[in-house]
Amino acid sequence: MTTLLSVKNISVTLGNRKILDNVSLDMHAGDLKVLIGPSGAGKSTLLQCINHLITPDEGEIHLEGKKINTQSNAELCHLRQNVGMIFQDFNLFDHLTALDNICLALVKVRKLSKDEAQKRARKELDRVGLSNRAGLYPAQLSGGQKQRVAIARALAMQPKILLLDEPTSALDPELVGEVMNVIQDLAKGGMPMIMATHQMDFVRSLATEVLFMEHGTIIEQDTPKVLLADGAKTRTLDFCSKLNNLKGCEL
Amino acid sequence: METLKTIYVNLPYILEGTYVTVLLVVGALALGFCLGVPLAIAQVYGSPIIRRAVGLYVWFFRGVPILLLLFLFYFGLFNVIGLNLDALTASGLVLGLASSAYQSQIFRGSIQSLPLGQFKAGCALGMTDRQIIKNIILPQALRLSIPGWSNEFSILLKDSALCFAVGASEIMARAHFVASRTYEYLPLYITAGFLYFLITLAGIRILRRVERKFAIPGYTLSV
Ligand SMILES: Nc1ncnc2c1ncn2[C@@H]1O[C@H](COP(=O)(O)OP(=O)(O)OP(=O)(O)O)[C@@H](O)[C@H]1O
Ligand SMILES: [Mg+2]
């Protein structure tokens, strides 16, 4: 099996605190890895290190077996084109319509013509069920719709891997479903993903591996079946049952 | 009666000054804009040395009175470097340089008020810094800058009256010239004031229209 992406011994220090401590992981075709862990564990930091939105102090990123030279802007650009990113708070470009949000990078980075870009953008909007919202601006969309546009924007670049940072945690509960459906379809379609999420149903049914993070390191790493088995003495199960109890209180 | 006649007779001469004033202000604002935008970008995204240099530039032009700047450049610096400019061009240049310092801070404020996620999202799509600034940051920051910019316009308009001191033949200079010849001081100064008033009104209306035209749908509650 070829390795799509490997993260090798990444460390990040901010101030005098180690935010990430020697983290490594490998992504293969069809992998769906889920990051779970308490707030402040370093999940967002890890995801942003993978496409170098945050520059790690140590460690390497390899894309399809080739080490990324992080001094070279062209190589960084290449890495980011192949690794799509979905943010917790969407980060749509506020001054552009849904369609133009998707087209911008297609024209500027992928160098498509305007027509080709629009054609591809419409196809992606259709895939996330928003073909009738192409002309609306972010401020005119609901949270769930914004996140679906953001997903379409990332997919339009035809990335080989998708990074998702708690894509549904900024959404009202009734909007979570529409976004999770899109992500589920992607997962079933075989898109390799690394996703920070606390959507346990999704984790149990689709994740190929669960990485439990705490204090900047991965402390448990196995299939959801093993880590979340009834009665398993794992930190993951402990954390997730607390999560469930919390949800129970809220309801 | 006599007063009205004086105003009436000299009105074309003073109105010509209106044209000069508008030319001066539009020129200075344009120069200030062309320099202010790159200065703001340099101050936000530049290396520490560049940021420091921009800081010094801004500090200098905001720290010295406009009248002193006019004398300093027109009677001093331009002569020293052998630049032979007429009063109007020199005034426009000085006002423009000073305005660029103020405008750069308007733009810097807008750029820094944008969420960091906007830049990150561009980065994550593989765009270069230059592409992100041009296509994502500036279009949003410039929109946010319009209210502050219209403030700068109205201040600069009134500062332009100072150019009378180096002999630019704008509204103030002409009104004062006619007044001291005819001794009708009060009516002529009122006339001049009225003209400044009208230009302010027109300018602010135009900017308001620009703001509305470029408003992002759904983004603000009312414009
Ligand atoms: N710019 C920064 N400067 C200093 N510390 C930071 C900075 N950004 C993040 N941190 C710290 O890094 C740690 C990891 O943050 P990170 O956002 O990666 O956590 P997370 O696992 O994504 O948490 P959450 O579930 O709340 O999103 C936190 O303790 C945070 O306080
Ligand atoms: Mg996070």
PDB file of N, CA and C in Angstrom, chain A residues 48 51 53-54 77 80-81 83 85 87 91-96 104-105 108-109 111 137 139-140 153-154 157, chain B residues 115-128 131 134-137 139-140 143 216-220:
ATOM      1  N   GLN A  48      -3.260  21.828  11.347  1.00  0.00           N
ATOM      2  CA  GLN A  48      -2.710  22.980  10.630  1.00  0.00           C
ATOM      3  C   GLN A  48      -1.221  22.825  10.347  1.00  0.00           C
ATOM      4  N   ASN A  51      -0.693  20.895   6.734  1.00  0.00           N
ATOM      5  CA  ASN A  51      -0.537  21.680   5.499  1.00  0.00           C
ATOM      6  C   ASN A  51       0.205  23.002   5.743  1.00  0.00           C
ATOM      7  N   LEU A  53      -0.042  25.512   7.719  1.00  0.00           N
ATOM      8  CA  LEU A  53      -0.607  26.804   8.113  1.00  0.00           C
ATOM      9  C   LEU A  53       0.086  27.245   9.395  1.00  0.00           C
ATOM     10  N   ILE A  54       0.532  26.250  10.170  1.00  0.00           N
ATOM     11  CA  ILE A  54       1.425  26.516  11.290  1.00  0.00           C
ATOM     12  C   ILE A  54       2.732  25.809  10.964  1.00  0.00           C
ATOM     13  N   CYS A  77       2.906  25.339  -1.758  1.00  0.00           N
ATOM     14  CA  CYS A  77       1.716  25.531  -2.561  1.00  0.00           C
ATOM     15  C   CYS A  77       1.221  24.178  -3.084  1.00  0.00           C
ATOM     16  N   ARG A  80      -0.392  22.211  -0.307  1.00  0.00           N
ATOM     17  CA  ARG A  80      -1.716  22.720   0.079  1.00  0.00           C
ATOM     18  C   ARG A  80      -2.772  22.464  -0.980  1.00  0.00           C
ATOM     19  N   GLN A  81      -2.351  22.420  -2.234  1.00  0.00           N
ATOM     20  CA  GLN A  81      -3.318  22.088  -3.281  1.00  0.00           C
ATOM     21  C   GLN A  81      -3.800  20.654  -3.158  1.00  0.00           C
ATOM     22  N   VAL A  83      -3.830  18.895  -0.241  1.00  0.00           N
ATOM     23  CA  VAL A  83      -4.384  18.613   1.070  1.00  0.00           C
ATOM     24  C   VAL A  83      -5.452  19.666   1.370  1.00  0.00           C
ATOM     25  N   MET A  85      -8.574  21.622   3.282  1.00  0.00           N
ATOM     26  CA  MET A  85      -8.777  21.891   4.711  1.00  0.00           C
ATOM     27  C   MET A  85     -10.176  22.466   4.945  1.00  0.00           C
ATOM     28  N   PHE A  87     -12.432  24.190   7.977  1.00  0.00           N
ATOM     29  CA  PHE A  87     -12.247  24.813   9.287  1.00  0.00           C
ATOM     30  C   PHE A  87     -13.529  24.733  10.116  1.00  0.00           C
ATOM     31  N   ASN A  91     -14.722  29.946   7.427  1.00  0.00           N
ATOM     32  CA  ASN A  91     -13.784  30.825   6.722  1.00  0.00           C
ATOM     33  C   ASN A  91     -14.089  30.983   5.243  1.00  0.00           C
ATOM     34  N   LEU A  92     -15.365  31.145   4.919  1.00  0.00           N
ATOM     35  CA  LEU A  92     -15.690  31.526   3.539  1.00  0.00           C
ATOM     36  C   LEU A  92     -15.245  32.965   3.329  1.00  0.00           C
ATOM     37  N   PHE A  93     -14.925  33.317   2.081  1.00  0.00           N
ATOM     38  CA  PHE A  93     -14.558  34.703   1.778  1.00  0.00           C
ATOM     39  C   PHE A  93     -15.837  35.531   1.756  1.00  0.00           C
ATOM     40  N   ASP A  94     -15.941  36.469   2.688  1.00  0.00           N
ATOM     41  CA  ASP A  94     -17.215  37.143   2.921  1.00  0.00           C
ATOM     42  C   ASP A  94     -17.675  38.022   1.758  1.00  0.00           C
ATOM     43  N   HIS A  95     -16.740  38.450   0.917  1.00  0.00           N
ATOM     44  CA  HIS A  95     -17.118  39.390  -0.150  1.00  0.00           C
ATOM     45  C   HIS A  95     -17.442  38.680  -1.459  1.00  0.00           C
ATOM     46  N   LEU A  96     -17.433  37.351  -1.445  1.00  0.00           N
ATOM     47  CA  LEU A  96     -17.683  36.607  -2.683  1.00  0.00           C
ATOM     48  C   LEU A  96     -18.904  35.695  -2.534  1.00  0.00           C
ATOM     49  N   LEU A 104     -12.452  31.122  -7.028  1.00  0.00           N
ATOM     50  CA  LEU A 104     -11.247  31.948  -6.852  1.00  0.00           C
ATOM     51  C   LEU A 104      -9.946  31.143  -6.989  1.00  0.00           C
ATOM     52  N   ALA A 105      -9.815  30.100  -6.166  1.00  0.00           N
ATOM     53  CA  ALA A 105      -8.562  29.352  -6.197  1.00  0.00           C
ATOM     54  C   ALA A 105      -8.441  28.519  -7.474  1.00  0.00           C
ATOM     55  N   LYS A 108      -7.014  31.161  -9.792  1.00  0.00           N
ATOM     56  CA  LYS A 108      -5.703  31.719  -9.412  1.00  0.00           C
ATOM     57  C   LYS A 108      -4.649  30.639  -9.200  1.00  0.00           C
ATOM     58  N   VAL A 109      -5.069  29.492  -8.664  1.00  0.00           N
ATOM     59  CA  VAL A 109      -4.079  28.463  -8.326  1.00  0.00           C
ATOM     60  C   VAL A 109      -4.051  27.359  -9.371  1.00  0.00           C
ATOM     61  N   LYS A 111      -5.340  27.598 -12.271  1.00  0.00           N
ATOM     62  CA  LYS A 111      -5.223  28.261 -13.575  1.00  0.00           C
ATOM     63  C   LYS A 111      -6.282  27.810 -14.581  1.00  0.00           C
ATOM     64  N   TYR A 137     -24.343  35.245  -0.956  1.00  0.00           N
ATOM     65  CA  TYR A 137     -23.121  35.580  -0.213  1.00  0.00           C
ATOM     66  C   TYR A 137     -23.128  34.850   1.135  1.00  0.00           C
ATOM     67  N   ALA A 139     -22.977  35.750   4.125  1.00  0.00           N
ATOM     68  CA  ALA A 139     -23.864  36.308   5.150  1.00  0.00           C
ATOM     69  C   ALA A 139     -25.325  35.940   4.898  1.00  0.00           C
ATOM     70  N   GLN A 140     -25.629  35.438   3.714  1.00  0.00           N
ATOM     71  CA  GLN A 140     -27.012  35.059   3.395  1.00  0.00           C
ATOM     72  C   GLN A 140     -27.250  33.561   3.545  1.00  0.00           C
ATOM     73  N   ARG A 153     -15.727  24.000  -1.823  1.00  0.00           N
ATOM     74  CA  ARG A 153     -14.551  24.793  -2.207  1.00  0.00           C
ATOM     75  C   ARG A 153     -13.278  23.946  -2.107  1.00  0.00           C
ATOM     76  N   ALA A 154     -13.194  23.168  -1.027  1.00  0.00           N
ATOM     77  CA  ALA A 154     -12.004  22.323  -0.870  1.00  0.00           C
ATOM     78  C   ALA A 154     -11.999  21.204  -1.913  1.00  0.00           C
ATOM     79  N   MET A 157     -10.785  21.713  -5.607  1.00  0.00           N
ATOM     80  CA  MET A 157      -9.345  21.699  -5.889  1.00  0.00           C
ATOM     81  C   MET A 157      -8.858  20.279  -6.150  1.00  0.00           C
TER      82      MET A 157
ATOM     83  N   PRO B 115     -10.960  38.765  10.166  1.00  0.00           N
ATOM     84  CA  PRO B 115     -10.590  37.550  10.898  1.00  0.00           C
ATOM     85  C   PRO B 115      -9.375  36.879  10.251  1.00  0.00           C
ATOM     86  N   LEU B 116      -8.495  36.343  11.096  1.00  0.00           N
ATOM     87  CA  LEU B 116      -7.295  35.668  10.611  1.00  0.00           C
ATOM     88  C   LEU B 116      -7.658  34.517   9.670  1.00  0.00           C
ATOM     89  N   GLY B 117      -8.832  33.930   9.903  1.00  0.00           N
ATOM     90  CA  GLY B 117      -9.272  32.789   9.095  1.00  0.00           C
ATOM     91  C   GLY B 117      -9.360  33.097   7.612  1.00  0.00           C
ATOM     92  N   GLN B 118      -9.604  34.360   7.250  1.00  0.00           N
ATOM     93  CA  GLN B 118      -9.682  34.708   5.834  1.00  0.00           C
ATOM     94  C   GLN B 118      -8.340  34.439   5.151  1.00  0.00           C
ATOM     95  N   PHE B 119      -7.267  34.839   5.810  1.00  0.00           N
ATOM     96  CA  PHE B 119      -5.927  34.614   5.251  1.00  0.00           C
ATOM     97  C   PHE B 119      -5.619  33.120   5.228  1.00  0.00           C
ATOM     98  N   LYS B 120      -5.944  32.454   6.344  1.00  0.00           N
ATOM     99  CA  LYS B 120      -5.656  31.018   6.443  1.00  0.00           C
ATOM    100  C   LYS B 120      -6.368  30.224   5.371  1.00  0.00           C
ATOM    101  N   ALA B 121      -7.633  30.601   5.119  1.00  0.00           N
ATOM    102  CA  ALA B 121      -8.405  29.857   4.118  1.00  0.00           C
ATOM    103  C   ALA B 121      -7.759  29.997   2.748  1.00  0.00           C
ATOM    104  N   GLY B 122      -7.282  31.186   2.424  1.00  0.00           N
ATOM    105  CA  GLY B 122      -6.591  31.389   1.148  1.00  0.00           C
ATOM    106  C   GLY B 122      -5.331  30.549   1.070  1.00  0.00           C
ATOM    107  N   CYS B 123      -4.570  30.568   2.147  1.00  0.00           N
ATOM    108  CA  CYS B 123      -3.348  29.772   2.241  1.00  0.00           C
ATOM    109  C   CYS B 123      -3.645  28.294   2.022  1.00  0.00           C
ATOM    110  N   ALA B 124      -4.699  27.830   2.703  1.00  0.00           N
ATOM    111  CA  ALA B 124      -5.031  26.406   2.655  1.00  0.00           C
ATOM    112  C   ALA B 124      -5.419  25.978   1.245  1.00  0.00           C
ATOM    113  N   LEU B 125      -5.817  26.933   0.400  1.00  0.00           N
ATOM    114  CA  LEU B 125      -6.165  26.599  -0.980  1.00  0.00           C
ATOM    115  C   LEU B 125      -4.947  26.679  -1.903  1.00  0.00           C
ATOM    116  N   GLY B 126      -3.799  26.998  -1.314  1.00  0.00           N
ATOM    117  CA  GLY B 126      -2.575  27.048  -2.119  1.00  0.00           C
ATOM    118  C   GLY B 126      -2.314  28.404  -2.749  1.00  0.00           C
ATOM    119  N   MET B 127      -3.041  29.446  -2.312  1.00  0.00           N
ATOM    120  CA  MET B 127      -2.808  30.767  -2.893  1.00  0.00           C
ATOM    121  C   MET B 127      -1.543  31.376  -2.277  1.00  0.00           C
ATOM    122  N   THR B 128      -0.871  32.216  -3.059  1.00  0.00           N
ATOM    123  CA  THR B 128       0.314  32.896  -2.533  1.00  0.00           C
ATOM    124  C   THR B 128      -0.127  34.104  -1.706  1.00  0.00           C
ATOM    125  N   GLN B 131      -1.484  36.838  -3.844  1.00  0.00           N
ATOM    126  CA  GLN B 131      -2.846  36.565  -4.338  1.00  0.00           C
ATOM    127  C   GLN B 131      -3.879  36.763  -3.236  1.00  0.00           C
ATOM    128  N   LYS B 134      -4.341  40.523  -2.550  1.00  0.00           N
ATOM    129  CA  LYS B 134      -5.027  41.210  -3.653  1.00  0.00           C
ATOM    130  C   LYS B 134      -6.491  40.777  -3.794  1.00  0.00           C
ATOM    131  N   ASN B 135      -6.755  39.494  -3.654  1.00  0.00           N
ATOM    132  CA  ASN B 135      -8.093  38.995  -3.961  1.00  0.00           C
ATOM    133  C   ASN B 135      -9.002  38.788  -2.757  1.00  0.00           C
ATOM    134  N   ILE B 136      -8.413  38.679  -1.579  1.00  0.00           N
ATOM    135  CA  ILE B 136      -9.239  38.394  -0.406  1.00  0.00           C
ATOM    136  C   ILE B 136      -9.171  39.525   0.619  1.00  0.00           C
ATOM    137  N   ILE B 137      -7.962  39.949   0.956  1.00  0.00           N
ATOM    138  CA  ILE B 137      -7.822  40.938   2.040  1.00  0.00           C
ATOM    139  C   ILE B 137      -8.236  42.336   1.581  1.00  0.00           C
ATOM    140  N   PRO B 139     -10.017  43.566  -1.061  1.00  0.00           N
ATOM    141  CA  PRO B 139     -11.428  43.847  -1.392  1.00  0.00           C
ATOM    142  C   PRO B 139     -12.294  44.029  -0.147  1.00  0.00           C
ATOM    143  N   GLN B 140     -11.981  43.286   0.904  1.00  0.00           N
ATOM    144  CA  GLN B 140     -12.777  43.429   2.123  1.00  0.00           C
ATOM    145  C   GLN B 140     -12.330  44.641   2.933  1.00  0.00           C
ATOM    146  N   ARG B 143     -13.478  48.038   1.501  1.00  0.00           N
ATOM    147  CA  ARG B 143     -14.893  48.301   1.794  1.00  0.00           C
ATOM    148  C   ARG B 143     -15.055  48.836   3.216  1.00  0.00           C
ATOM    149  N   ILE B 216     -21.597  44.425   0.743  1.00  0.00           N
ATOM    150  CA  ILE B 216     -21.732  42.981   0.536  1.00  0.00           C
ATOM    151  C   ILE B 216     -23.131  42.563   0.980  1.00  0.00           C
ATOM    152  N   PRO B 217     -23.927  41.953   0.093  1.00  0.00           N
ATOM    153  CA  PRO B 217     -25.302  41.595   0.457  1.00  0.00           C
ATOM    154  C   PRO B 217     -25.360  40.762   1.734  1.00  0.00           C
ATOM    155  N   GLY B 218     -26.221  41.194   2.628  1.00  0.00           N
ATOM    156  CA  GLY B 218     -26.423  40.437   3.861  1.00  0.00           C
ATOM    157  C   GLY B 218     -25.379  40.691   4.927  1.00  0.00           C
ATOM    158  N   TYR B 219     -24.319  41.421   4.572  1.00  0.00           N
ATOM    159  CA  TYR B 219     -23.175  41.546   5.483  1.00  0.00           C
ATOM    160  C   TYR B 219     -23.435  42.560   6.589  1.00  0.00           C
ATOM    161  N   THR B 220     -23.988  43.707   6.215  1.00  0.00           N
ATOM    162  CA  THR B 220     -24.309  44.716   7.228  1.00  0.00           C
ATOM    163  C   THR B 220     -25.815  44.888   7.291  1.00  0.00           C
TER     164      THR B 220
END
